Coordinates of C-alpha atoms in Angstrom, one line a residue:
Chain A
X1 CA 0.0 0.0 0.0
X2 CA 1.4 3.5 -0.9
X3 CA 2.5 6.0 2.1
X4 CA 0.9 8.7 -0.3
X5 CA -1.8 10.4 1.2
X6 CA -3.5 13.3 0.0
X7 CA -5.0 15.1 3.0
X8 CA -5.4 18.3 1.3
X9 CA -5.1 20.2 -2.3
X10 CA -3.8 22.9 -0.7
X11 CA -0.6 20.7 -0.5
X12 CA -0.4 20.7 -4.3
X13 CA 0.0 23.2 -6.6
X14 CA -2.3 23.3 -9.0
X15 CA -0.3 25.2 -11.0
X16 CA 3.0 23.0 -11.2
X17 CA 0.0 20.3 -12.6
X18 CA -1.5 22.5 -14.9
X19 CA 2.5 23.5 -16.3
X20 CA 3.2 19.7 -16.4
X21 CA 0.3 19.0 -18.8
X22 CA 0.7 21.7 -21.2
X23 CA 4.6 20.9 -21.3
X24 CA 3.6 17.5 -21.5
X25 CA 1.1 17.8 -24.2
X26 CA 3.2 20.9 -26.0
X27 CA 6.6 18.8 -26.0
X28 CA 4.4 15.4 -26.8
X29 CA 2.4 16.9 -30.1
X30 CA 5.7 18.3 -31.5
X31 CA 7.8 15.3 -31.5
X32 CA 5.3 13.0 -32.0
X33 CA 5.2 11.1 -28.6
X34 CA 2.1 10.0 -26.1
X35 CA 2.1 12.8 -22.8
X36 CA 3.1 9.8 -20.8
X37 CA 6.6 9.5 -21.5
X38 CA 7.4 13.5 -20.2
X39 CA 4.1 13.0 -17.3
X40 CA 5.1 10.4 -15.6
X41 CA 8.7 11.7 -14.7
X42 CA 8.4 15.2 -14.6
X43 CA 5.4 14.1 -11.5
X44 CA 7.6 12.0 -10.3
X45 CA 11.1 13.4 -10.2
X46 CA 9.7 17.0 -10.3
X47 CA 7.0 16.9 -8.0
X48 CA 7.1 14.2 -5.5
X49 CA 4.7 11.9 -6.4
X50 CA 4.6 7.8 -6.3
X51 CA 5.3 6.1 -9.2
X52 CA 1.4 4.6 -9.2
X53 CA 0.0 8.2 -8.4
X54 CA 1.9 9.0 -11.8
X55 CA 1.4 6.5 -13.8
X56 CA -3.1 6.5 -12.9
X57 CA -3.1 9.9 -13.8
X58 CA -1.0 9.8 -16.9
X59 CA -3.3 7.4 -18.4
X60 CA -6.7 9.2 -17.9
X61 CA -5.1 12.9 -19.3
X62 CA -3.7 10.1 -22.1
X63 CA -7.7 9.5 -22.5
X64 CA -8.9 13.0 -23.6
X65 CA -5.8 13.5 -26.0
X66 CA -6.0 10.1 -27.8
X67 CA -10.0 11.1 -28.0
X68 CA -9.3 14.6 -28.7
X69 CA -6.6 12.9 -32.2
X70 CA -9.0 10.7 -33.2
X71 CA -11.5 13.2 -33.3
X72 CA -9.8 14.9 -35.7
X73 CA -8.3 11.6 -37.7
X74 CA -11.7 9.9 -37.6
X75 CA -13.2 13.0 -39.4
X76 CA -10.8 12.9 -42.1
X77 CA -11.6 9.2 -42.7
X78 CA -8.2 7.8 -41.7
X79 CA -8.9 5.6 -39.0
X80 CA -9.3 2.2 -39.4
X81 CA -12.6 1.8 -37.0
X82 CA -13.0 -2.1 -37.6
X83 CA -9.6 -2.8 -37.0
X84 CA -8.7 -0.6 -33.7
X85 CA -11.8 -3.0 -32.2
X86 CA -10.5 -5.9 -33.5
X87 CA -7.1 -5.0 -31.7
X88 CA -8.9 -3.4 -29.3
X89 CA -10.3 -6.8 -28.1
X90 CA -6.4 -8.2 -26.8
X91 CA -5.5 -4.8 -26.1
X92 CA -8.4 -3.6 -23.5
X93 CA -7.4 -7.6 -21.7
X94 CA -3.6 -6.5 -21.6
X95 CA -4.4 -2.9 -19.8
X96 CA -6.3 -5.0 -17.2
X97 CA -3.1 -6.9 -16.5
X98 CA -0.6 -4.1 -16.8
X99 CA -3.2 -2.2 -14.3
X100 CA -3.7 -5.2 -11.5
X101 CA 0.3 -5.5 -12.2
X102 CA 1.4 -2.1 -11.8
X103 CA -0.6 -2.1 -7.7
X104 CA 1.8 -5.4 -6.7
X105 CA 5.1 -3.9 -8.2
X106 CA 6.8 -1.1 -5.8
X107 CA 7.6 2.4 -7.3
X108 CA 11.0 1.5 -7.5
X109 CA 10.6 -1.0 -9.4
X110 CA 8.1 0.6 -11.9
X111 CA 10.8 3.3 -11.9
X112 CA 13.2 1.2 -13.1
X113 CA 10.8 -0.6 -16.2
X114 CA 10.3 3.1 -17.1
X115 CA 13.7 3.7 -17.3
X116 CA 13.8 0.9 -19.4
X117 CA 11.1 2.0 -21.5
X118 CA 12.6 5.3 -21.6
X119 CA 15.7 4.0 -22.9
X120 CA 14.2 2.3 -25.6
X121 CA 12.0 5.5 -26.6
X122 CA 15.4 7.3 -26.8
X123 CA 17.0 4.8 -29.7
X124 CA 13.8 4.8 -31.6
X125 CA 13.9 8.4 -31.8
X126 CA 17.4 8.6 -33.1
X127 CA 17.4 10.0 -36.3
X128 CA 17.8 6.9 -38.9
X129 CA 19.9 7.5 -42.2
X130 CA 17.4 7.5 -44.7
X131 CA 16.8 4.1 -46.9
X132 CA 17.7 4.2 -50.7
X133 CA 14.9 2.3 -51.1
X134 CA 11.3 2.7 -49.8
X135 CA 10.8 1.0 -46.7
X136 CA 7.2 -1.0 -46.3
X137 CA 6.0 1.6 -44.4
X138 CA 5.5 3.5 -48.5
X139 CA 5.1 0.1 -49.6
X140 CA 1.4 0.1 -50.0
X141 CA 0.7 -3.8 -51.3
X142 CA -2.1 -4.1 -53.9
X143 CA -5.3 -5.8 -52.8
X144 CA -5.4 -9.0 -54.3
X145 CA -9.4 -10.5 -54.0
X146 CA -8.3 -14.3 -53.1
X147 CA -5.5 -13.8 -50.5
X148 CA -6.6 -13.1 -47.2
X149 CA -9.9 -13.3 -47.9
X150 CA -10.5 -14.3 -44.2
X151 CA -9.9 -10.7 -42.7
X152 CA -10.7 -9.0 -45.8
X153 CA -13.4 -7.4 -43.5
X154 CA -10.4 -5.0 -42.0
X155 CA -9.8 -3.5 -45.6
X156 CA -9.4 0.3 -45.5
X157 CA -9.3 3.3 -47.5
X158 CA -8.5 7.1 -47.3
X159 CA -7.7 9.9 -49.5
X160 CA -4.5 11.4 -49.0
X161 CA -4.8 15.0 -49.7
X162 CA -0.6 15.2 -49.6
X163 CA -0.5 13.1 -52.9
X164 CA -4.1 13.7 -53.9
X165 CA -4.9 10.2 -54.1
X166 CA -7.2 7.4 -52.7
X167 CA -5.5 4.9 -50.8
X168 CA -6.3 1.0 -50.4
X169 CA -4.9 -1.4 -48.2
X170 CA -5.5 -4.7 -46.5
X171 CA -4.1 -5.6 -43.1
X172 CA -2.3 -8.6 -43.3
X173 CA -1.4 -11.2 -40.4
X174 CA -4.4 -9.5 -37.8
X175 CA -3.5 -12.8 -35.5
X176 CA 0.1 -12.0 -34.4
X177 CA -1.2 -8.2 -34.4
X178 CA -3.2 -9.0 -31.4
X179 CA -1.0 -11.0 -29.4
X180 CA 1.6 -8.1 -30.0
X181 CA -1.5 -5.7 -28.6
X182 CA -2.3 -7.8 -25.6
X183 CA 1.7 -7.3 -24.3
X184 CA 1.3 -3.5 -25.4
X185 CA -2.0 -3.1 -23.5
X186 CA -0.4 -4.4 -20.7
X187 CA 3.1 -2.0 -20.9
X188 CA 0.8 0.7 -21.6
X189 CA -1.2 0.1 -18.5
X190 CA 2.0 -1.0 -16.5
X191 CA 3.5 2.3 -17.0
X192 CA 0.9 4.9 -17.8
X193 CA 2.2 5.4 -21.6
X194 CA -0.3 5.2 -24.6
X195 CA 1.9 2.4 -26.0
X196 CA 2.0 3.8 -29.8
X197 CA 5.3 3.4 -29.9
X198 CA 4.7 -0.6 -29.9
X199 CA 1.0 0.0 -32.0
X200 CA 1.8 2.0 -34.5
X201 CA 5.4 0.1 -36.0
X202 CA 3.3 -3.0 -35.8
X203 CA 0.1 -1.7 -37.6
X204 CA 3.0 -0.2 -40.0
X205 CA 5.6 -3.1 -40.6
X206 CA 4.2 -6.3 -39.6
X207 CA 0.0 -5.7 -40.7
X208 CA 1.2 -3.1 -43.5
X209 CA -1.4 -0.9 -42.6
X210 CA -0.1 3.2 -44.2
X211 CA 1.8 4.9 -41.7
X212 CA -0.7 7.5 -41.8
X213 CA -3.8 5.2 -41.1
X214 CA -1.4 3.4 -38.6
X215 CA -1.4 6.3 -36.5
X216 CA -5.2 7.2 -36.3
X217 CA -5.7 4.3 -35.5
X218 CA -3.3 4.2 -33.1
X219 CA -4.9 6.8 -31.5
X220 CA -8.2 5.1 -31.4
X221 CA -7.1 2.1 -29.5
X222 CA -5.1 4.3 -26.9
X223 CA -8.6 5.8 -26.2
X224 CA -10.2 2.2 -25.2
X225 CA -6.7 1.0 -23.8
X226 CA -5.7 4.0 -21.9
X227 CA -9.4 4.2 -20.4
X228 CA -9.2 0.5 -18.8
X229 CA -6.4 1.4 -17.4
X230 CA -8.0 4.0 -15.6
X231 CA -10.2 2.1 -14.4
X232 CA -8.4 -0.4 -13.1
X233 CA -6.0 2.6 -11.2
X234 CA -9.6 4.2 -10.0
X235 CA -10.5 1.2 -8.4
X236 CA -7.4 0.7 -6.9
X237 CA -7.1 4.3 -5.3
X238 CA -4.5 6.4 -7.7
X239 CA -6.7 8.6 -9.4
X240 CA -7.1 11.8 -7.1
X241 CA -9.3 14.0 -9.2
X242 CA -7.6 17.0 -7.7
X243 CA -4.2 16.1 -9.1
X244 CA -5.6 14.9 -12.6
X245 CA -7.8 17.7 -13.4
X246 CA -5.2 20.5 -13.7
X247 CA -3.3 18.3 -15.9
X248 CA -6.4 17.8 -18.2
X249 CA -7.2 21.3 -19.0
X250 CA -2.7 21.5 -19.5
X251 CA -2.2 18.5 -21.6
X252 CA -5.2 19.7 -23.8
X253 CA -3.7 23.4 -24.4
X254 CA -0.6 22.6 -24.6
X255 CA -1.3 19.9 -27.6
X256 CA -3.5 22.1 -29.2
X257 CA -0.5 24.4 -29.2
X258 CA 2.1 21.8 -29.9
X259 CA 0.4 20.6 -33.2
X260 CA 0.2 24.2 -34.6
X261 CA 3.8 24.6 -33.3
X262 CA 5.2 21.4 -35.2
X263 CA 5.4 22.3 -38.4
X264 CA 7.3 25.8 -37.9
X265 CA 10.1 24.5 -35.7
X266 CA 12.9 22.4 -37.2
X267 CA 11.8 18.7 -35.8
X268 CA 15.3 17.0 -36.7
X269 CA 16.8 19.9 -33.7
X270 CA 13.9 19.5 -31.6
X271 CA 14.4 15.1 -31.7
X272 CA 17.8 15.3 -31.3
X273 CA 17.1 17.4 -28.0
X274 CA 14.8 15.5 -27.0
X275 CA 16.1 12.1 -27.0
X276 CA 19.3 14.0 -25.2
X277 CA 16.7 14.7 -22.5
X278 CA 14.4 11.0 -22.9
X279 CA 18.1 9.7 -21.5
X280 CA 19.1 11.5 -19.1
X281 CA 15.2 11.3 -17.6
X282 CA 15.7 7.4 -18.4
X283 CA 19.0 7.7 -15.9
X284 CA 17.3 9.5 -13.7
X285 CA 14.7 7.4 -13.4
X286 CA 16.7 4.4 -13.0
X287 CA 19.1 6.1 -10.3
X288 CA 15.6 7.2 -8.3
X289 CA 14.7 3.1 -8.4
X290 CA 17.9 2.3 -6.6
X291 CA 17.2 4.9 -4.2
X292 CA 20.5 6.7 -5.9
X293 CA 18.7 10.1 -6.0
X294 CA 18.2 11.1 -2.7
X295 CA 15.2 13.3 -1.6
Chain B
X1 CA -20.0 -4.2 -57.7
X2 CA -18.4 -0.8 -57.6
X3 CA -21.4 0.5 -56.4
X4 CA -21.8 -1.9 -53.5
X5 CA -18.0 -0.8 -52.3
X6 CA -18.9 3.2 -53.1
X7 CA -22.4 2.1 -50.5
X8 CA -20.0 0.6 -48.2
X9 CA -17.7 3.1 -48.0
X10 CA -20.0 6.1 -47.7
X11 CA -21.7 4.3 -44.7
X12 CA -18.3 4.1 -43.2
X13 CA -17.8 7.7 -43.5
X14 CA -21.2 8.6 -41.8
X15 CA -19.9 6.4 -38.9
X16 CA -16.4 8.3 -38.4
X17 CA -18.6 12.0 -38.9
X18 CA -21.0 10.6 -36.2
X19 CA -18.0 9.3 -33.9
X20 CA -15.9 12.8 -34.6
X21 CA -19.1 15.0 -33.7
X22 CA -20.1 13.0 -30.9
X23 CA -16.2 13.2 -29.5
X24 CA -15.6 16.6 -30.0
X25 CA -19.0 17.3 -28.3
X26 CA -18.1 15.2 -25.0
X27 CA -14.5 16.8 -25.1
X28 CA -16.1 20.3 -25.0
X29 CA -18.0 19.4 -22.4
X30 CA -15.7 17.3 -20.5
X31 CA -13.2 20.5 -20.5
X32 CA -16.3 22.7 -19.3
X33 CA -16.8 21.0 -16.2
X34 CA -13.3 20.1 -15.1
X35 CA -12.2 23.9 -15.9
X36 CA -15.0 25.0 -13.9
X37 CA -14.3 22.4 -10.7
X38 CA -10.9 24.0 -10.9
X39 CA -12.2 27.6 -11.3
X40 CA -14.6 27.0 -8.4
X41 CA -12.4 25.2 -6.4
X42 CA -9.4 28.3 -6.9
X43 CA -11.9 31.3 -6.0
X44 CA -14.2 29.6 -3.1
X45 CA -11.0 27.3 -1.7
X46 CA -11.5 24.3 0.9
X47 CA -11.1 20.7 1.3
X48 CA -9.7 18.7 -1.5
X49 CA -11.6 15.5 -1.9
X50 CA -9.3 12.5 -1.9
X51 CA -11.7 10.4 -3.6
X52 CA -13.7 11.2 -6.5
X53 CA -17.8 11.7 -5.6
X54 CA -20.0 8.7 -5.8
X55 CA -21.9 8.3 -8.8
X56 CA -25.0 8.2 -6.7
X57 CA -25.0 11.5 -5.4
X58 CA -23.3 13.3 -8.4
X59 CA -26.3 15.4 -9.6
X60 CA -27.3 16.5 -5.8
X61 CA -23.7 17.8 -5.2
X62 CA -23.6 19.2 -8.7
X63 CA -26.9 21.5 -7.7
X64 CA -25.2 22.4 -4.7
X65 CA -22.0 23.4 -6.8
X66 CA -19.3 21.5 -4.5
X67 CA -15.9 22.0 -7.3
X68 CA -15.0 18.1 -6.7
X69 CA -18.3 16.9 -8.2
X70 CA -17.4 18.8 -11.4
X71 CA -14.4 17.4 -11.9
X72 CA -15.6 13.8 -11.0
X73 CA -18.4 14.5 -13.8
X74 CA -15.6 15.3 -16.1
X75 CA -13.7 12.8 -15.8
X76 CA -16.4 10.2 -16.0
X77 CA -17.3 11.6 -19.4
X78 CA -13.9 11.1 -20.7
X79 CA -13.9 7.5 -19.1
X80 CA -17.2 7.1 -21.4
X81 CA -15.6 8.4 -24.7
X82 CA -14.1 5.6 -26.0
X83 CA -17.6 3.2 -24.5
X84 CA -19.5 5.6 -26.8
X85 CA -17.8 5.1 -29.5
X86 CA -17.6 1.3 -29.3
X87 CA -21.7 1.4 -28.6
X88 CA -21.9 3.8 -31.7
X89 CA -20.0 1.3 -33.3
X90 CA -22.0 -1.9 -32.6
X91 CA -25.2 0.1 -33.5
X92 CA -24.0 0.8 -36.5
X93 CA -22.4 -2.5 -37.7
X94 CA -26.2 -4.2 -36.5
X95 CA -27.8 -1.8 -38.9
X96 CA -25.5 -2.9 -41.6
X97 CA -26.1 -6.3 -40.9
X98 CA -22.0 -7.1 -40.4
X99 CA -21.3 -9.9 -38.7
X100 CA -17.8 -10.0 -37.4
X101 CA -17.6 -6.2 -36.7
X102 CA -20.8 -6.8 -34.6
X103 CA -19.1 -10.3 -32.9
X104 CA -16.3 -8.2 -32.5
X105 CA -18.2 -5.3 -31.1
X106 CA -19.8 -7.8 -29.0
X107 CA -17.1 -8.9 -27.2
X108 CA -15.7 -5.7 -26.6
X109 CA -18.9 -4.5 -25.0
X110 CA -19.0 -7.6 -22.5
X111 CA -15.1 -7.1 -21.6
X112 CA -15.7 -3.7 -20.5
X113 CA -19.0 -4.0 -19.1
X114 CA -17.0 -6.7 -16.6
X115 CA -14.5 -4.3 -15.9
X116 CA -16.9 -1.9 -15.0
X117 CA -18.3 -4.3 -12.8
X118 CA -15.3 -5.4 -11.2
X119 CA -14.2 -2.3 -10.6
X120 CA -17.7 -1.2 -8.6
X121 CA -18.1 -4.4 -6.9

């Protein structure tokens, strides 16, 4: 049981929330990552708070922005509605795990699988020389009628306005995509992240679903997986509505703000800091599980 | 054929413009209350509630405007997003008579109805 207790609000600042929201969300829409990898150690590290405290109310702010992108993708037709369900169904299973999981684990010890986690965010964000060749992520494969006629139910199509064209697809092996989602359900529940960083290359690479309708739909499943999760911390006594709501109205702003920031600042400078700052945080998380960090 | 595929796909597009409205409706709102609890809570001051308010009394306390009952209302509106849009979904799917998306549907609807129930039992 956690030594946490919140007697009164007046112990918090609501303003070091709301600030760790918008930074959150700001930081998160420009590079491209879910609030929960700059949440859950800037409330930790930052502000005091236990790892589970954290991690419960990084995945219900996680709720309104996946909600809030897939309002916006799902408009423009690029979300692949039948199969974030289909996902959906492993996934929402896997955030029940990662939630019951993440109340028998210690804070140190989820401090030191975020590390971890952080760690590996860090070397996927390192800038990759580009391929000669287009990788499958632009290889969009041609629908053929007999082959995989068994899941031909997840077809999808969008136009994409950047090449003025109508885009088909089929998502191939939907199996070994949901037993990938049930492990990712149960990290992103584990350690109050949205877990596209595991959805999205799969969707991409393995189902070769477009990179752009990878990531709406993304977005769609973090909705249903991040909201299990939050249910499963409600229940177990993280979620103190006076800590999550200043971070709601922050994360929102500062996303808002974040998106229409993304395209005028130079991303490639912007990554480069960042994953500088995703490592040290991953150190700092580790050195904080080992009790290395002091008060 | 072609103009089964063009039927199928303009009923897919109704769906997503449904979902999108309903969303950005239950965001708005969602934001409305929360930033108000906080607003409320700022100006008038006193206890922070440890605990969110039970579902029970949520529209008394909301008439008597206590801040944390806002906020709990909030957030249980962004906890219902994604259960709207799975029930949107299913409805949908019946109307058009498809069978796995409605299976599929199904289950999803009895997972998180047990969750639900798990978590208030």
């Amino acid at each position: 049981m956690l030594s946490f207790e919140l007697k009164n609000m007046l112990d918090i600042n609501i303003w070091a929330l709301l600030g760790t929201g918008f930074v959150a969300g700001l930081i998160g829409a420009m590079i491209g990552v879910g609030g929960g990898i700059l949440m859950v150690p800037m409330m930790t590290l930052v502000l005091g708070f236990p790892m589970q405290v954290a991690i419960g109310s990084s995945l219900i702010s996680i709720v309104i922005n996946a909600c809030t992108a897939t309002s916006v993708y799902i408009r423009s037709h690029v979300t692949n509605l039948k199969l974030a369900l289909l996902l959906a169904t492993t996934l929402v299973p896997g955030a029940f795990v990662g939630g019951m999981l993440a109340s028998l684990f210690s804070s140190p010890v989820l401090s030191f699988l975020f590390g971890i986690l952080l760690l590996y965010v860090a070397y996927t964000l390192i800038p990759k020389k580009p391929r000669k060749k287009p990788g499958p992520a632009e290889n969009i494969e041609p629908v053929r009628e007999k082959e995989h006629a068994s899941h031909a139910w997840l077809d999808g199509r969008y136009h994409d306005p950047a090449i003025d064209e109508d885009i088909n697809y089929q998502a191939h092996h939907p199996g070994i995509g949901m037993l990938i989602g049930f492990f990712s359900g149960i990290i992103s529940s584990l350690l109050g992240v949205g877990g596209g960083a595991i959805n999205v290359p799969v969707m991409n690479l393995l189902m070769k679903v477009p990179i752009k309708a990878a990531i709406a739909t993304s977005a769609l499943l973090l909705c249903i997986t991040t909201m299990t999760g939050s249910l499963i911390f409600a229940h177990n006594g993280y979620i103190y509505p006076f800590i999550v709501a200043p971070l709601i109205p922050g994360i929102y702003v500062g996303a808002r703000l974040g998106a229409s920031l993304a395209h005028r600042v130079r991303s490639a400078v912007l990554i480069r800091i960042f994953v500088v700052f995703v490592a040290i945080t991953a150190v700092l998380m580790i050195l904080k599980a080992f009790n290395m960090l002091g008060k | 054929m072609p103009e089964q595929i063009d039927k199928f796909h303009y009923e897919v597009q109704r769906l997503n413009n449904r979902v999108g409205l309903t969303l950005r409706i239950c965001i708005a709102v969602s934001l409305l209350l929360i930033t108000a609890g906080l607003i409320m809570f700022i100006i008038h001051g006193g206890e922070a509630m440890t605990a969110m308010t039970p579902v029970s009394s949520l529209p008394q306390e909301l008439m008597q405007l206590n801040p944390a009952s806002f906020i709990t209302a909030g957030l249980l509106l962004i906890l219902l997003m994604p259960v709207l849009i799975i029930l949107m979904s299913f409805a949908h799917f019946i109307a058009l008579k498809e069978r796995r998306a409605i299976i599929v549907c199904l289950i999803l609807i009895i997972m998180l109805a047990l969750s639900f129930i798990f978590i208030w039992t």
